[in-house]
Amino acid sequence: MVNRTLFMFITTVLKLLTNVVLLLILARNLGPDTFGLFIYPYTLSSLIILIVDYGFNLQVVRNIAIDNNRFHDIITQTLFAKILLTVFVLINTFIFTIIFIISINKSGEII
């Protein structure tokens, strides 16, 4: 148990450090304008993943552990909920992006 927890901690820390190092390298090499163009969709996709995940993975494991006979129903309901959240978030992101682009085109600057 302790070995698994330690391994999971080390893996998480390495993943976070790798992301920080890569983003620093990209920021330094791309410059502010190009890095901004890169980081905007990266941030949006990270937020979308965070919203769509919504803790479902932990809930699914718990529900299956409680009632293994309902495995198919639990997976089906979870996937359906994730698909609905994905569609909702993508539509809102699309609308926000269009409004953002229109506001840039009208004034020439970001509002």
CSV table of N, CA and C in Angstrom, one decimal:
chain,number,residue,atom,x,y,z
A,1,MET,N,0.8,-1.2,0.0
A,1,MET,CA,0.0,0.0,0.0
A,1,MET,C,0.9,1.3,0.0
A,2,VAL,N,1.9,1.3,0.8
A,2,VAL,CA,2.8,2.5,0.9
A,2,VAL,C,3.5,2.6,-0.4
A,3,ASN,N,4.0,1.5,-1.0
A,3,ASN,CA,4.7,1.6,-2.2
A,3,ASN,C,3.9,2.1,-3.3
A,4,ARG,N,2.6,1.7,-3.4
A,4,ARG,CA,1.7,2.2,-4.4
A,4,ARG,C,1.5,3.7,-4.3
A,5,THR,N,1.2,4.1,-3.0
A,5,THR,CA,1.0,5.6,-2.8
A,5,THR,C,2.2,6.4,-3.1
A,6,LEU,N,3.4,5.9,-2.7
A,6,LEU,CA,4.6,6.6,-3.0
A,6,LEU,C,4.8,6.7,-4.5
A,7,PHE,N,4.6,5.6,-5.2
A,7,PHE,CA,4.8,5.6,-6.7
A,7,PHE,C,3.8,6.5,-7.4
A,8,MET,N,2.6,6.6,-6.9
A,8,MET,CA,1.6,7.5,-7.4
A,8,MET,C,2.0,8.9,-7.2
A,9,PHE,N,2.5,9.2,-6.0
A,9,PHE,CA,2.9,10.6,-5.7
A,9,PHE,C,4.1,11.0,-6.6
A,10,ILE,N,5.1,10.1,-6.7
A,10,ILE,CA,6.2,10.4,-7.6
A,10,ILE,C,5.8,10.6,-9.0
A,11,THR,N,4.9,9.8,-9.5
A,11,THR,CA,4.4,9.9,-10.9
A,11,THR,C,3.7,11.3,-11.1
A,12,THR,N,2.8,11.7,-10.1
A,12,THR,CA,2.1,12.9,-10.2
A,12,THR,C,3.1,14.1,-10.2
A,13,VAL,N,4.1,14.1,-9.3
A,13,VAL,CA,5.0,15.2,-9.2
A,13,VAL,C,5.8,15.3,-10.5
A,14,LEU,N,6.3,14.1,-11.1
A,14,LEU,CA,7.0,14.2,-12.3
A,14,LEU,C,6.2,14.7,-13.5
A,15,LYS,N,4.9,14.3,-13.5
A,15,LYS,CA,4.0,14.8,-14.6
A,15,LYS,C,3.9,16.3,-14.5
A,16,LEU,N,3.7,16.8,-13.3
A,16,LEU,CA,3.5,18.3,-13.1
A,16,LEU,C,4.8,19.0,-13.5
A,17,LEU,N,5.9,18.5,-13.0
A,17,LEU,CA,7.2,19.1,-13.3
A,17,LEU,C,7.5,19.1,-14.8
A,18,THR,N,7.2,18.0,-15.5
A,18,THR,CA,7.4,17.9,-16.9
A,18,THR,C,6.6,19.0,-17.6
A,19,ASN,N,5.3,19.2,-17.2
A,19,ASN,CA,4.5,20.2,-17.8
A,19,ASN,C,5.0,21.6,-17.6
A,20,VAL,N,5.5,21.9,-16.4
A,20,VAL,CA,6.0,23.2,-16.1
A,20,VAL,C,7.3,23.4,-17.0
A,21,VAL,N,8.2,22.5,-17.0
A,21,VAL,CA,9.4,22.6,-17.8
A,21,VAL,C,9.1,22.8,-19.3
A,22,LEU,N,8.2,22.0,-19.8
A,22,LEU,CA,7.9,22.1,-21.2
A,22,LEU,C,7.2,23.5,-21.6
A,23,LEU,N,6.3,23.9,-20.7
A,23,LEU,CA,5.7,25.2,-20.9
A,23,LEU,C,6.7,26.4,-20.8
A,24,LEU,N,7.7,26.3,-19.9
A,24,LEU,CA,8.7,27.3,-19.8
A,24,LEU,C,9.6,27.3,-21.1
A,25,ILE,N,9.9,26.1,-21.6
A,25,ILE,CA,10.8,26.0,-22.8
A,25,ILE,C,10.0,26.6,-24.0
A,26,LEU,N,8.7,26.2,-24.1
A,26,LEU,CA,7.9,26.8,-25.2
A,26,LEU,C,7.8,28.3,-25.1
A,27,ALA,N,7.5,28.8,-23.9
A,27,ALA,CA,7.4,30.2,-23.7
A,27,ALA,C,8.6,31.0,-24.1
A,28,ARG,N,9.8,30.4,-23.8
A,28,ARG,CA,11.0,31.1,-24.1
A,28,ARG,C,11.3,31.0,-25.5
A,29,ASN,N,11.0,29.9,-26.2
A,29,ASN,CA,11.4,29.8,-27.6
A,29,ASN,C,10.3,30.4,-28.6
A,30,LEU,N,9.1,30.4,-28.2
A,30,LEU,CA,8.0,30.9,-29.1
A,30,LEU,C,7.9,32.4,-29.0
A,31,GLY,N,8.1,33.0,-27.9
A,31,GLY,CA,7.9,34.4,-27.7
A,31,GLY,C,6.5,34.7,-27.2
A,32,PRO,N,6.2,35.9,-26.7
A,32,PRO,CA,4.9,36.2,-26.1
A,32,PRO,C,3.7,36.0,-27.0
A,33,ASP,N,3.8,36.5,-28.3
A,33,ASP,CA,2.6,36.5,-29.1
A,33,ASP,C,2.3,35.0,-29.6
A,34,THR,N,3.3,34.3,-30.0
A,34,THR,CA,3.1,32.9,-30.5
A,34,THR,C,2.7,32.0,-29.3
A,35,PHE,N,3.3,32.2,-28.2
A,35,PHE,CA,3.0,31.4,-27.0
A,35,PHE,C,1.6,31.7,-26.6
A,36,GLY,N,1.1,32.9,-26.6
A,36,GLY,CA,-0.2,33.3,-26.3
A,36,GLY,C,-1.2,32.6,-27.2
A,37,LEU,N,-0.9,32.5,-28.5
A,37,LEU,CA,-1.7,31.8,-29.5
A,37,LEU,C,-1.8,30.3,-29.2
A,38,PHE,N,-0.7,29.8,-28.7
A,38,PHE,CA,-0.6,28.3,-28.3
A,38,PHE,C,-1.3,28.1,-27.0
A,39,ILE,N,-1.1,28.9,-26.0
A,39,ILE,CA,-1.6,28.6,-24.7
A,39,ILE,C,-3.1,28.8,-24.5
A,40,TYR,N,-3.7,29.6,-25.4
A,40,TYR,CA,-5.2,29.9,-25.3
A,40,TYR,C,-6.0,28.6,-25.5
A,41,PRO,N,-5.8,27.9,-26.7
A,41,PRO,CA,-6.5,26.7,-26.8
A,41,PRO,C,-6.1,25.6,-25.9
A,42,TYR,N,-4.9,25.6,-25.5
A,42,TYR,CA,-4.4,24.6,-24.5
A,42,TYR,C,-5.1,24.8,-23.1
A,43,THR,N,-5.3,26.0,-22.7
A,43,THR,CA,-6.0,26.3,-21.5
A,43,THR,C,-7.5,25.9,-21.6
A,44,LEU,N,-8.1,26.3,-22.7
A,44,LEU,CA,-9.5,26.0,-23.0
A,44,LEU,C,-9.7,24.4,-22.9
A,45,SER,N,-8.8,23.7,-23.6
A,45,SER,CA,-9.0,22.2,-23.6
A,45,SER,C,-8.8,21.7,-22.2
A,46,SER,N,-7.9,22.2,-21.4
A,46,SER,CA,-7.7,21.8,-20.0
A,46,SER,C,-8.9,22.0,-19.2
A,47,LEU,N,-9.5,23.2,-19.4
A,47,LEU,CA,-10.7,23.5,-18.6
A,47,LEU,C,-11.9,22.6,-19.0
A,48,ILE,N,-12.0,22.3,-20.3
A,48,ILE,CA,-13.0,21.4,-20.8
A,48,ILE,C,-12.9,20.0,-20.2
A,49,ILE,N,-11.7,19.5,-20.2
A,49,ILE,CA,-11.4,18.2,-19.6
A,49,ILE,C,-11.8,18.2,-18.2
A,50,LEU,N,-11.4,19.3,-17.4
A,50,LEU,CA,-11.7,19.4,-16.0
A,50,LEU,C,-13.2,19.4,-15.8
A,51,ILE,N,-14.0,20.1,-16.6
A,51,ILE,CA,-15.4,20.2,-16.4
A,51,ILE,C,-16.1,18.9,-16.8
A,52,VAL,N,-15.7,18.3,-17.9
A,52,VAL,CA,-16.3,17.1,-18.3
A,52,VAL,C,-16.0,15.9,-17.4
A,53,ASP,N,-14.8,15.8,-16.9
A,53,ASP,CA,-14.5,14.7,-16.0
A,53,ASP,C,-15.3,14.8,-14.8
A,54,TYR,N,-15.4,15.9,-14.1
A,54,TYR,CA,-16.4,16.2,-13.0
A,54,TYR,C,-16.4,15.1,-11.9
A,55,GLY,N,-15.3,14.4,-11.8
A,55,GLY,CA,-15.2,13.4,-10.7
A,55,GLY,C,-15.9,12.1,-11.0
A,56,PHE,N,-16.2,11.9,-12.3
A,56,PHE,CA,-16.9,10.7,-12.7
A,56,PHE,C,-16.1,9.5,-12.5
A,57,ASN,N,-14.8,9.5,-12.7
A,57,ASN,CA,-14.0,8.4,-12.6
A,57,ASN,C,-14.0,7.8,-11.2
A,58,LEU,N,-13.9,8.6,-10.2
A,58,LEU,CA,-13.9,8.1,-8.8
A,58,LEU,C,-15.3,7.6,-8.5
A,59,GLN,N,-16.4,8.2,-8.9
A,59,GLN,CA,-17.7,7.8,-8.7
A,59,GLN,C,-18.0,6.4,-9.4
A,60,VAL,N,-17.5,6.3,-10.6
A,60,VAL,CA,-17.8,5.0,-11.3
A,60,VAL,C,-17.1,3.9,-10.6
A,61,VAL,N,-15.9,4.1,-10.1
A,61,VAL,CA,-15.2,3.0,-9.4
A,61,VAL,C,-15.9,2.6,-8.1
A,62,ARG,N,-16.4,3.6,-7.4
A,62,ARG,CA,-17.1,3.4,-6.2
A,62,ARG,C,-18.4,2.7,-6.4
A,63,ASN,N,-19.1,3.1,-7.4
A,63,ASN,CA,-20.4,2.4,-7.7
A,63,ASN,C,-20.3,1.0,-8.2
A,64,ILE,N,-19.2,0.8,-9.0
A,64,ILE,CA,-19.0,-0.6,-9.5
A,64,ILE,C,-18.6,-1.5,-8.3
A,65,ALA,N,-17.8,-0.9,-7.4
A,65,ALA,CA,-17.3,-1.7,-6.2
A,65,ALA,C,-18.5,-2.1,-5.3
A,66,ILE,N,-19.5,-1.2,-5.3
A,66,ILE,CA,-20.7,-1.4,-4.4
A,66,ILE,C,-21.6,-2.5,-5.1
A,67,ASP,N,-21.8,-2.3,-6.4
A,67,ASP,CA,-22.7,-3.2,-7.1
A,67,ASP,C,-22.1,-3.6,-8.4
A,68,ASN,N,-21.4,-4.7,-8.4
A,68,ASN,CA,-20.7,-5.2,-9.6
A,68,ASN,C,-21.7,-5.7,-10.7
A,69,ASN,N,-22.9,-6.0,-10.3
A,69,ASN,CA,-23.9,-6.5,-11.3
A,69,ASN,C,-24.4,-5.4,-12.2
A,70,ARG,N,-24.3,-4.2,-11.8
A,70,ARG,CA,-24.8,-3.1,-12.6
A,70,ARG,C,-23.7,-2.4,-13.4
A,71,PHE,N,-22.6,-3.1,-13.7
A,71,PHE,CA,-21.5,-2.6,-14.4
A,71,PHE,C,-21.9,-1.9,-15.7
A,72,HIS,N,-22.6,-2.6,-16.5
A,72,HIS,CA,-23.0,-2.1,-17.9
A,72,HIS,C,-23.8,-0.8,-17.7
A,73,ASP,N,-24.8,-0.8,-16.8
A,73,ASP,CA,-25.6,0.4,-16.6
A,73,ASP,C,-24.8,1.6,-16.1
A,74,ILE,N,-23.9,1.3,-15.2
A,74,ILE,CA,-23.1,2.4,-14.6
A,74,ILE,C,-22.2,3.0,-15.7
A,75,ILE,N,-21.6,2.2,-16.5
A,75,ILE,CA,-20.7,2.7,-17.6
A,75,ILE,C,-21.5,3.5,-18.6
A,76,THR,N,-22.7,2.9,-19.0
A,76,THR,CA,-23.5,3.6,-19.9
A,76,THR,C,-24.0,5.0,-19.5
A,77,GLN,N,-24.5,5.0,-18.2
A,77,GLN,CA,-24.9,6.3,-17.7
A,77,GLN,C,-23.8,7.3,-17.6
A,78,THR,N,-22.6,6.8,-17.2
A,78,THR,CA,-21.5,7.8,-17.1
A,78,THR,C,-21.1,8.3,-18.4
A,79,LEU,N,-21.0,7.4,-19.4
A,79,LEU,CA,-20.6,7.9,-20.8
A,79,LEU,C,-21.6,8.9,-21.3
A,80,PHE,N,-22.9,8.6,-21.1
A,80,PHE,CA,-24.0,9.5,-21.6
A,80,PHE,C,-23.8,10.8,-20.9
A,81,ALA,N,-23.6,10.9,-19.6
A,81,ALA,CA,-23.5,12.1,-18.9
A,81,ALA,C,-22.2,12.9,-19.4
A,82,LYS,N,-21.1,12.2,-19.6
A,82,LYS,CA,-19.9,12.8,-20.1
A,82,LYS,C,-20.1,13.4,-21.5
A,83,ILE,N,-20.9,12.7,-22.4
A,83,ILE,CA,-21.1,13.1,-23.7
A,83,ILE,C,-22.0,14.4,-23.7
A,84,LEU,N,-23.0,14.4,-22.8
A,84,LEU,CA,-23.9,15.6,-22.7
A,84,LEU,C,-23.1,16.8,-22.2
A,85,LEU,N,-22.2,16.6,-21.2
A,85,LEU,CA,-21.4,17.7,-20.7
A,85,LEU,C,-20.4,18.2,-21.7
A,86,THR,N,-19.9,17.2,-22.5
A,86,THR,CA,-18.9,17.6,-23.6
A,86,THR,C,-19.6,18.5,-24.6
A,87,VAL,N,-20.8,18.1,-25.0
A,87,VAL,CA,-21.5,18.9,-26.0
A,87,VAL,C,-21.9,20.3,-25.5
A,88,PHE,N,-22.4,20.3,-24.2
A,88,PHE,CA,-22.7,21.6,-23.6
A,88,PHE,C,-21.5,22.5,-23.5
A,89,VAL,N,-20.4,22.0,-23.1
A,89,VAL,CA,-19.2,22.8,-22.9
A,89,VAL,C,-18.6,23.2,-24.2
A,90,LEU,N,-18.6,22.3,-25.2
A,90,LEU,CA,-18.1,22.7,-26.6
A,90,LEU,C,-19.0,23.8,-27.2
A,91,ILE,N,-20.3,23.7,-27.1
A,91,ILE,CA,-21.1,24.7,-27.6
A,91,ILE,C,-20.9,26.1,-26.9
A,92,ASN,N,-20.7,26.1,-25.6
A,92,ASN,CA,-20.4,27.3,-24.9
A,92,ASN,C,-19.0,27.8,-25.3
A,93,THR,N,-18.1,27.0,-25.4
A,93,THR,CA,-16.7,27.4,-25.8
A,93,THR,C,-16.7,28.0,-27.2
A,94,PHE,N,-17.5,27.4,-28.1
A,94,PHE,CA,-17.6,27.9,-29.5
A,94,PHE,C,-18.2,29.3,-29.5
A,95,ILE,N,-19.3,29.5,-28.7
A,95,ILE,CA,-19.9,30.8,-28.7
A,95,ILE,C,-19.0,31.8,-28.1
A,96,PHE,N,-18.3,31.4,-27.0
A,96,PHE,CA,-17.4,32.4,-26.3
A,96,PHE,C,-16.2,32.7,-27.3
A,97,THR,N,-15.7,31.8,-28.1
A,97,THR,CA,-14.6,32.0,-29.0
A,97,THR,C,-15.1,33.0,-30.1
A,98,ILE,N,-16.3,32.8,-30.6
A,98,ILE,CA,-16.8,33.6,-31.7
A,98,ILE,C,-17.0,35.1,-31.1
A,99,ILE,N,-17.5,35.2,-29.9
A,99,ILE,CA,-17.7,36.5,-29.3
A,99,ILE,C,-16.3,37.2,-29.1
A,100,PHE,N,-15.3,36.4,-28.7
A,100,PHE,CA,-13.9,36.9,-28.5
A,100,PHE,C,-13.3,37.3,-29.8
A,101,ILE,N,-13.5,36.6,-30.8
A,101,ILE,CA,-12.9,36.9,-32.1
A,101,ILE,C,-13.6,38.2,-32.7
A,102,ILE,N,-14.9,38.3,-32.5
A,102,ILE,CA,-15.6,39.5,-33.0
A,102,ILE,C,-15.2,40.7,-32.2
A,103,SER,N,-15.0,40.6,-30.9
A,103,SER,CA,-14.5,41.7,-30.1
A,103,SER,C,-13.1,42.2,-30.5
A,104,ILE,N,-12.3,41.2,-30.9
A,104,ILE,CA,-10.9,41.6,-31.4
A,104,ILE,C,-11.0,42.3,-32.7
A,105,ASN,N,-11.8,41.8,-33.6
A,105,ASN,CA,-11.9,42.4,-35.0
A,105,ASN,C,-12.5,43.8,-35.0
A,106,LYS,N,-13.4,44.1,-34.0
A,106,LYS,CA,-14.1,45.4,-34.0
A,106,LYS,C,-13.1,46.5,-33.5
A,107,SER,N,-12.4,46.1,-32.5
A,107,SER,CA,-11.5,47.2,-31.9
A,107,SER,C,-10.1,47.0,-32.2
A,108,GLY,N,-9.7,45.9,-32.7
A,108,GLY,CA,-8.3,45.7,-33.0
A,108,GLY,C,-7.5,45.3,-31.7
A,109,GLU,N,-8.1,45.4,-30.6
A,109,GLU,CA,-7.5,45.0,-29.3
A,109,GLU,C,-8.4,44.0,-28.6
A,110,ILE,N,-7.9,43.3,-27.7
A,110,ILE,CA,-8.7,42.4,-26.8
A,110,ILE,C,-9.4,43.2,-25.8
A,111,ILE,N,-10.7,43.0,-25.7
A,111,ILE,CA,-11.5,43.8,-24.7
A,111,ILE,C,-11.3,43.2,-23.3
